[in-house]
PDB file of C-alpha atoms in Angstrom:
ATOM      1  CA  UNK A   1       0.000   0.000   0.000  1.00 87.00           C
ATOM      2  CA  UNK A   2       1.151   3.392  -0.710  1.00 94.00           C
ATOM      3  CA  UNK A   3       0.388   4.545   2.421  1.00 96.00           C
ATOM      4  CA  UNK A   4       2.625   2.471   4.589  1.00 94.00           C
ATOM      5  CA  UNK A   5       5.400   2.479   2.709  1.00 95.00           C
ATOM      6  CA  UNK A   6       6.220   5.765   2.068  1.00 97.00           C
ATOM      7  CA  UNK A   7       5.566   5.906   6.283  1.00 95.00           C
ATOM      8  CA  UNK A   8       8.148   3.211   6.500  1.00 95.00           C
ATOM      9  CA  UNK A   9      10.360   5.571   4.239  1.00 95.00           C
ATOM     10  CA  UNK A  10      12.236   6.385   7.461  1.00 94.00           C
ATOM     11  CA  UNK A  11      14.500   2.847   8.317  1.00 89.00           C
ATOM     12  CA  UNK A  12      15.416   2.368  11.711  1.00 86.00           C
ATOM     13  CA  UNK A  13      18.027  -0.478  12.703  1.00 82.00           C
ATOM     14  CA  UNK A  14      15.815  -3.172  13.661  1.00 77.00           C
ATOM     15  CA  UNK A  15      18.311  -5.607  14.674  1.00 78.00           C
ATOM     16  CA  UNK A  16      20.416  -3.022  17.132  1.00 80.00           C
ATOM     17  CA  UNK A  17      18.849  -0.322  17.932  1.00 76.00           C
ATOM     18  CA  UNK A  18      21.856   1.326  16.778  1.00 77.00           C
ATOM     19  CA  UNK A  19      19.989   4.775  16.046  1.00 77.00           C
ATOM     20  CA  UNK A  20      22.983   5.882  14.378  1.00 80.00           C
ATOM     21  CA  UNK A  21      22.340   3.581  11.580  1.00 82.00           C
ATOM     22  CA  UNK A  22      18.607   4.920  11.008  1.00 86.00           C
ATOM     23  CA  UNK A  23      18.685   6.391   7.269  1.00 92.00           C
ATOM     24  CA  UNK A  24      15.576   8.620   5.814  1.00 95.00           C
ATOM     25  CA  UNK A  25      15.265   6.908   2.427  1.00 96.00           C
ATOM     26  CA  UNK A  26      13.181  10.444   1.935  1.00 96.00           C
ATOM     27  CA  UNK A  27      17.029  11.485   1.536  1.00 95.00           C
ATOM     28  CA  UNK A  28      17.791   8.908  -1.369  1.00 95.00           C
ATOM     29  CA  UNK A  29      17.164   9.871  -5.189  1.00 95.00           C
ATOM     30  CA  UNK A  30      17.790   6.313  -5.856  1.00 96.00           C
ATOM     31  CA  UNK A  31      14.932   4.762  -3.217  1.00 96.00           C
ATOM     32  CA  UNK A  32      12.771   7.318  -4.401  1.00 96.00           C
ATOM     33  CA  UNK A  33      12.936   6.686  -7.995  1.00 97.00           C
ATOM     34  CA  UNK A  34      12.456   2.999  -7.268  1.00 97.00           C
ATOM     35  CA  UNK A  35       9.188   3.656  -4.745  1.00 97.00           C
ATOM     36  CA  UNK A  36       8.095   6.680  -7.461  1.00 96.00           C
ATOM     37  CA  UNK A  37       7.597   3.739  -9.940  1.00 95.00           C
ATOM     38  CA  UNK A  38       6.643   0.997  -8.053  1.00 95.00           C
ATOM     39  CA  UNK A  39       3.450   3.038  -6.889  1.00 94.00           C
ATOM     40  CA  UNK A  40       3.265   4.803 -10.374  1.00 90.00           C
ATOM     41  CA  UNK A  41       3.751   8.188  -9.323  1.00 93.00           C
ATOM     42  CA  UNK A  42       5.995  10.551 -11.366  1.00 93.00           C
ATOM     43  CA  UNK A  43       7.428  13.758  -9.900  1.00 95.00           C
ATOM     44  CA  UNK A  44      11.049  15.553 -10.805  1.00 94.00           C
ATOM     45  CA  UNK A  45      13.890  14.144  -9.022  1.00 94.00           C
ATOM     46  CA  UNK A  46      15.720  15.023  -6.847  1.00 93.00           C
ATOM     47  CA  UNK A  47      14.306  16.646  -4.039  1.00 94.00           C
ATOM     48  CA  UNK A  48      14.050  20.226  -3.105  1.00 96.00           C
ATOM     49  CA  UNK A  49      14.304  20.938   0.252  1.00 96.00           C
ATOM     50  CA  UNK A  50      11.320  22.551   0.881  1.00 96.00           C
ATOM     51  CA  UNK A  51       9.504  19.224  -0.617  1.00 96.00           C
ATOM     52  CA  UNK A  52      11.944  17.252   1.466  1.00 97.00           C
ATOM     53  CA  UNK A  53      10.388  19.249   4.649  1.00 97.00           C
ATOM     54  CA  UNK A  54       6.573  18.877   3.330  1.00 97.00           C
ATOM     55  CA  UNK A  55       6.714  15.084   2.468  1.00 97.00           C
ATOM     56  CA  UNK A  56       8.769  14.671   6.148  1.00 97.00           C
ATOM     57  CA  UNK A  57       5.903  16.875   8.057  1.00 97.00           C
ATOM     58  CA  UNK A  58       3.424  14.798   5.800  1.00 97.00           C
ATOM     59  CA  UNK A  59       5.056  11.576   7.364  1.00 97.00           C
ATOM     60  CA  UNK A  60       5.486  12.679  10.999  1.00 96.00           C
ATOM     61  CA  UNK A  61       1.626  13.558  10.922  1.00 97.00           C
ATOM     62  CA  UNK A  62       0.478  10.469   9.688  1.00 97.00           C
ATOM     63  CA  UNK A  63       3.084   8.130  12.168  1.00 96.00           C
ATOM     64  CA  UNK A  64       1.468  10.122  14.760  1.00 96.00           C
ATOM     65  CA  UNK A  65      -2.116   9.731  13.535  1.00 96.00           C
ATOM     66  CA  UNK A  66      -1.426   5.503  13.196  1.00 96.00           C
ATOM     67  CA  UNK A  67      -0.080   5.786  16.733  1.00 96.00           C
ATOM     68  CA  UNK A  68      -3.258   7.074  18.055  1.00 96.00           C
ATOM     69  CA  UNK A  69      -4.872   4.189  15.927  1.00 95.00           C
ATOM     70  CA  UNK A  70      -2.703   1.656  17.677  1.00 95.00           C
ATOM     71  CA  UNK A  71      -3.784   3.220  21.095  1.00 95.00           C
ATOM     72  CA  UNK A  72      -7.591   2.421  20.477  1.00 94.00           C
ATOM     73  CA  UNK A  73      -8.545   5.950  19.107  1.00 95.00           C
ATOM     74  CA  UNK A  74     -10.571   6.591  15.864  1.00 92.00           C
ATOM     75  CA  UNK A  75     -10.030   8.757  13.022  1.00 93.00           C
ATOM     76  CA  UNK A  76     -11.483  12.296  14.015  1.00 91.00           C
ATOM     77  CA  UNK A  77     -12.900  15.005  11.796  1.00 92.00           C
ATOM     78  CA  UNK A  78      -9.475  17.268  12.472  1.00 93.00           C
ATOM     79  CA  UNK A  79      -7.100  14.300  10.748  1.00 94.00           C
ATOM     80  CA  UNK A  80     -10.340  13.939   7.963  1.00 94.00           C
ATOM     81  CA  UNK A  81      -9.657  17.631   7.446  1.00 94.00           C
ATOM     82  CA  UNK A  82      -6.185  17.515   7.649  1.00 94.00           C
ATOM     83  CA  UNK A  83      -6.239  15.019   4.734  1.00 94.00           C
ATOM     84  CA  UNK A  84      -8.188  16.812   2.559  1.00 93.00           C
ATOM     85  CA  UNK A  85      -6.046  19.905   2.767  1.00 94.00           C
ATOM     86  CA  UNK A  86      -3.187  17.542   1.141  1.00 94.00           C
ATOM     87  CA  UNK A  87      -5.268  15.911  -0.956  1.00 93.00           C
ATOM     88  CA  UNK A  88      -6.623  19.451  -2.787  1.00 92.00           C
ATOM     89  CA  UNK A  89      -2.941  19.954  -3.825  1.00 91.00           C
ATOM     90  CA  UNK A  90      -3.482  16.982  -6.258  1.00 90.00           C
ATOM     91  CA  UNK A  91      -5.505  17.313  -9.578  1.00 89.00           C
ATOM     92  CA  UNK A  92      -6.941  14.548 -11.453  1.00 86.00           C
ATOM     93  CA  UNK A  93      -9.173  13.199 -14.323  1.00 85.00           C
ATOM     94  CA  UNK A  94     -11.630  10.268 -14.972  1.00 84.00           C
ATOM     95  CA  UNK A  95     -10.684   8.243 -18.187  1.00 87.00           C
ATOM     96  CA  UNK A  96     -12.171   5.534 -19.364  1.00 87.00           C
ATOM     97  CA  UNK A  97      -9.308   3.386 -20.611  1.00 88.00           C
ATOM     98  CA  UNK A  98      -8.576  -0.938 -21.860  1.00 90.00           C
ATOM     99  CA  UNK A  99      -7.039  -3.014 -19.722  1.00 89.00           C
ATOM    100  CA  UNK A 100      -4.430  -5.605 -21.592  1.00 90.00           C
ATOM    101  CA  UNK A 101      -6.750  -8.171 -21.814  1.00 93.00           C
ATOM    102  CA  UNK A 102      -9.586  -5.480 -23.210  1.00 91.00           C
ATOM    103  CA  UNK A 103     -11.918  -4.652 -20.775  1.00 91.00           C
ATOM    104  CA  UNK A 104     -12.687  -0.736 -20.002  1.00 90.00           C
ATOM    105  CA  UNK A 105     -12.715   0.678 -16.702  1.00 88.00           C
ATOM    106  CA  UNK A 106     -12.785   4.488 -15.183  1.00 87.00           C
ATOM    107  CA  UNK A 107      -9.853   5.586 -13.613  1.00 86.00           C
ATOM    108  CA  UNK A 108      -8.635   8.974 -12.117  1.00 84.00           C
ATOM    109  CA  UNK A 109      -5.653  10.424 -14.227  1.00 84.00           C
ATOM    110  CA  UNK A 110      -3.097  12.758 -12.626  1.00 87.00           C
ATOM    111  CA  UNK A 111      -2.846  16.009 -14.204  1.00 86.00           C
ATOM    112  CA  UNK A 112       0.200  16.990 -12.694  1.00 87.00           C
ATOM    113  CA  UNK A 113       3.325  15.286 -12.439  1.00 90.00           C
ATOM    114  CA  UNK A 114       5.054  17.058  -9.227  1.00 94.00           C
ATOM    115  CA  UNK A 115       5.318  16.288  -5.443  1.00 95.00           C
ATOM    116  CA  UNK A 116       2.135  18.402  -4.415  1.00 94.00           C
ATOM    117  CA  UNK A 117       0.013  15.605  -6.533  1.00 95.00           C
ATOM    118  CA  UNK A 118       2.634  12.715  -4.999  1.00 96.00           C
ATOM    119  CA  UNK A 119       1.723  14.041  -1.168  1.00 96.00           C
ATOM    120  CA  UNK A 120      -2.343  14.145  -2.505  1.00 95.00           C
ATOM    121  CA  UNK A 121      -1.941  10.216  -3.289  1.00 94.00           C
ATOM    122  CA  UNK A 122       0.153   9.439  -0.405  1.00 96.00           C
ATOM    123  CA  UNK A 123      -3.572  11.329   1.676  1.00 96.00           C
ATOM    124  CA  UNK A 124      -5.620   9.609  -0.297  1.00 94.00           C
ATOM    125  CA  UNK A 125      -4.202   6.350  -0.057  1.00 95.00           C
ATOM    126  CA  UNK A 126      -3.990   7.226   3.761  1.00 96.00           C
ATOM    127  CA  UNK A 127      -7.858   8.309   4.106  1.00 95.00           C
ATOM    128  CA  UNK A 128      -8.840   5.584   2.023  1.00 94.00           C
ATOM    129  CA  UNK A 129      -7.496   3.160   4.150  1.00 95.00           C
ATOM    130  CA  UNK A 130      -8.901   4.897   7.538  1.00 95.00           C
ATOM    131  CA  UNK A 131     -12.498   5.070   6.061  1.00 95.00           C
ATOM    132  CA  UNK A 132     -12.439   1.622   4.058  1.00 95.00           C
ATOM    133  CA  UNK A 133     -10.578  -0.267   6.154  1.00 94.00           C
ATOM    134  CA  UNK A 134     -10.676  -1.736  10.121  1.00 94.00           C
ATOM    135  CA  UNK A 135      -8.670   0.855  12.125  1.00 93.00           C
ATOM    136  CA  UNK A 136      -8.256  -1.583  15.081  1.00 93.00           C
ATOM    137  CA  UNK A 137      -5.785  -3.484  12.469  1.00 94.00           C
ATOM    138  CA  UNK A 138      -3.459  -0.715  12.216  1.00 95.00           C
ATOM    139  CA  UNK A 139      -0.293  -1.456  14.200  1.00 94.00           C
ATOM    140  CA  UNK A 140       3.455  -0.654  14.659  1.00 93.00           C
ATOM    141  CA  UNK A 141       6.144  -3.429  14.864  1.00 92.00           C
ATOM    142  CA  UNK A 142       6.576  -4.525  18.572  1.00 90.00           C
ATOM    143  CA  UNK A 143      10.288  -4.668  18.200  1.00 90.00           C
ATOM    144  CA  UNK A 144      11.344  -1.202  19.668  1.00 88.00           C
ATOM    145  CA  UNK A 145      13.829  -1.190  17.440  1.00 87.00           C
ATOM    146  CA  UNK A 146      11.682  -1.833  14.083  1.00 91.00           C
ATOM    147  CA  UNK A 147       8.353   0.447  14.945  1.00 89.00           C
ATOM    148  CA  UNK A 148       7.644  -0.429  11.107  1.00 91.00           C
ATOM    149  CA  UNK A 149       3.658   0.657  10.480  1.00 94.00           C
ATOM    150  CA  UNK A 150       1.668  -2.216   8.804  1.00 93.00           C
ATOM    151  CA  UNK A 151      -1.705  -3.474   8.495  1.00 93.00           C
ATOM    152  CA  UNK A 152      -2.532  -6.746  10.278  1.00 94.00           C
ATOM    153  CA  UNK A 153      -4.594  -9.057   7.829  1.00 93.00           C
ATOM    154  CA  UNK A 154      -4.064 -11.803  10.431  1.00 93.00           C
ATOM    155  CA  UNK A 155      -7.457 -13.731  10.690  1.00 92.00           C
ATOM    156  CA  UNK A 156      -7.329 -13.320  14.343  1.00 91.00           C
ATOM    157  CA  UNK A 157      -5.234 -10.411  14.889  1.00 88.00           C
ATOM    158  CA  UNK A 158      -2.506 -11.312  16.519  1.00 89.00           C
ATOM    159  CA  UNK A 159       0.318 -10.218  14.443  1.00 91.00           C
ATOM    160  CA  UNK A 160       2.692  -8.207  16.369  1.00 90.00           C
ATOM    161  CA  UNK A 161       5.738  -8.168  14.310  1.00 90.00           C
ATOM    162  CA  UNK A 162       6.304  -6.543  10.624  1.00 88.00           C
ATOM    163  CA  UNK A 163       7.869  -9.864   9.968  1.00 85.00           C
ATOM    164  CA  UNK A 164       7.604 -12.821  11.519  1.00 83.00           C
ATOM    165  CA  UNK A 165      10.858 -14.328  10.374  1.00 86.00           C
ATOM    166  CA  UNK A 166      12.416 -11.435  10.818  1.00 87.00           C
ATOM    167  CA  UNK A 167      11.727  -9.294  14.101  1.00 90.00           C
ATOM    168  CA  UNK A 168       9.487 -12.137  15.491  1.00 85.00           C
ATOM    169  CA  UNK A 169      12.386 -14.224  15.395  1.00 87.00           C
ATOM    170  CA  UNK A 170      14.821 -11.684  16.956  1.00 87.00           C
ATOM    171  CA  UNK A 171      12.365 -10.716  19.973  1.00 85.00           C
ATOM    172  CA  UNK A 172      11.654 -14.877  20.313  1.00 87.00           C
ATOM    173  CA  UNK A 173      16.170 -15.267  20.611  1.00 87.00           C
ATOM    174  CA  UNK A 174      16.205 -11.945  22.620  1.00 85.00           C
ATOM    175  CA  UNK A 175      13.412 -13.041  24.942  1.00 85.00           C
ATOM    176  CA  UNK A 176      14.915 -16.684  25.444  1.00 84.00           C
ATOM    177  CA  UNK A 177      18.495 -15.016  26.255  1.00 85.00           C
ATOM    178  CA  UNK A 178      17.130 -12.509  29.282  1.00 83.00           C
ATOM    179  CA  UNK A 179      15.259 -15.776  30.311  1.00 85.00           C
ATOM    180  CA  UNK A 180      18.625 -17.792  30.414  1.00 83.00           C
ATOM    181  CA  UNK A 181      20.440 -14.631  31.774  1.00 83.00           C
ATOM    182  CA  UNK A 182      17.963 -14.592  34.918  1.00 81.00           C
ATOM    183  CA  UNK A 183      18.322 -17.948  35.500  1.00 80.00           C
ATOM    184  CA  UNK A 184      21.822 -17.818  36.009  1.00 82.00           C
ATOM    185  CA  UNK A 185      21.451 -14.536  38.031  1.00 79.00           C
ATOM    186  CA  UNK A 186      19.334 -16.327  40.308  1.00 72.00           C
ATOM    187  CA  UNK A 187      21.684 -19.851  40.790  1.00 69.00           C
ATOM    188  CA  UNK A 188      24.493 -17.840  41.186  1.00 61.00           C
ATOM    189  CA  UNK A 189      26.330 -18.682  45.008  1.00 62.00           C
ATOM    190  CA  UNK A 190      26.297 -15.060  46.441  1.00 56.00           C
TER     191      UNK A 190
END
């Protein structure tokens, strides 16, 4: 989802907590070329500044909207409004175009090609996802480390890492180790 992933544009170390090692991929013309056309979004490259600042401000508002979400909280009508101020800085057009395989459909065309129409589909996507979606599923990786935002499609919603093999299996070693730790704490002679 668009959404998530440009939130998740900002890496932390997940394995270390080495916050040295955290890198704003905001800060990469090569990431963002890649996530600019995996999500099929065009805008010039590279960066301005003063887009650098929006699309960060745009991303610090949302991971502090999804941590409210986490917390039990609902969307209110000041993020709603929020959204729609970034969304109005987009412009777009209903086409009727042909799949591959021939078959028509309506779809909103861009008119712009330029970061104020890329932070309008980041809120959109965003929104979308509030209004369509189950805001109880929302969550943030439970590895202090990670705090990667996803959406839980678990069945029973118990995911709690962004990866199970991953940072599930890292919390799972570092868990066992402070268990085996205390144990020898406490059958140490004194």
């Amino acid at each position: 989802m668009l959404w998530d992933d440009f939130m998740n544009s900002y890496w932390r170390d997940w394995r270390t907590g080495d916050r040295s090692k955290d890198k704003d991929k905001l800060m990469e013309p090569e990431w963002l070329a890649t996530w600019l056309e995996q999500h099929a979004l065009q805008a010039e490259l590279p960066l301005k500044p003063a887009e650098l600042k929006q699309l960060q401000q745009l991303r610090g508002f949302m991971w502090a909207e999804v941590q409210k979400l986490v917390q039990g909280h609902t969307p209110n009508r000041a993020l709603l409004e929020q959204l729609n101020e970034y969304m109005a800085g987009g412009s777009e057009v209903r086409q009727i175009l042909w799949s591959e395989e021939g078959a028509a459909q309506i779809v909103l065309l861009p008119q712009r090609a330029d970061w104020a129409q890329v932070m309008a589909e980041i809120a959109s996507s965003f929104a979308a996802a509030l209004l369509e979606k189950e805001t109880s599923r929302f969550r943030i990786c439970e590895n202090p480390d990670c705090q990667w935002v996803y959406y839980d499609e678990t069945r029973n919603r118990s995911k709690r890492y962004c990866d199970d093999k991953l940072c599930g299996n890292l919390m799972k070693v570092r868990r066992f180790r402070a268990r085996k730790k205390a144990d020898i704490e406490g059958n140490s002679p004194e």
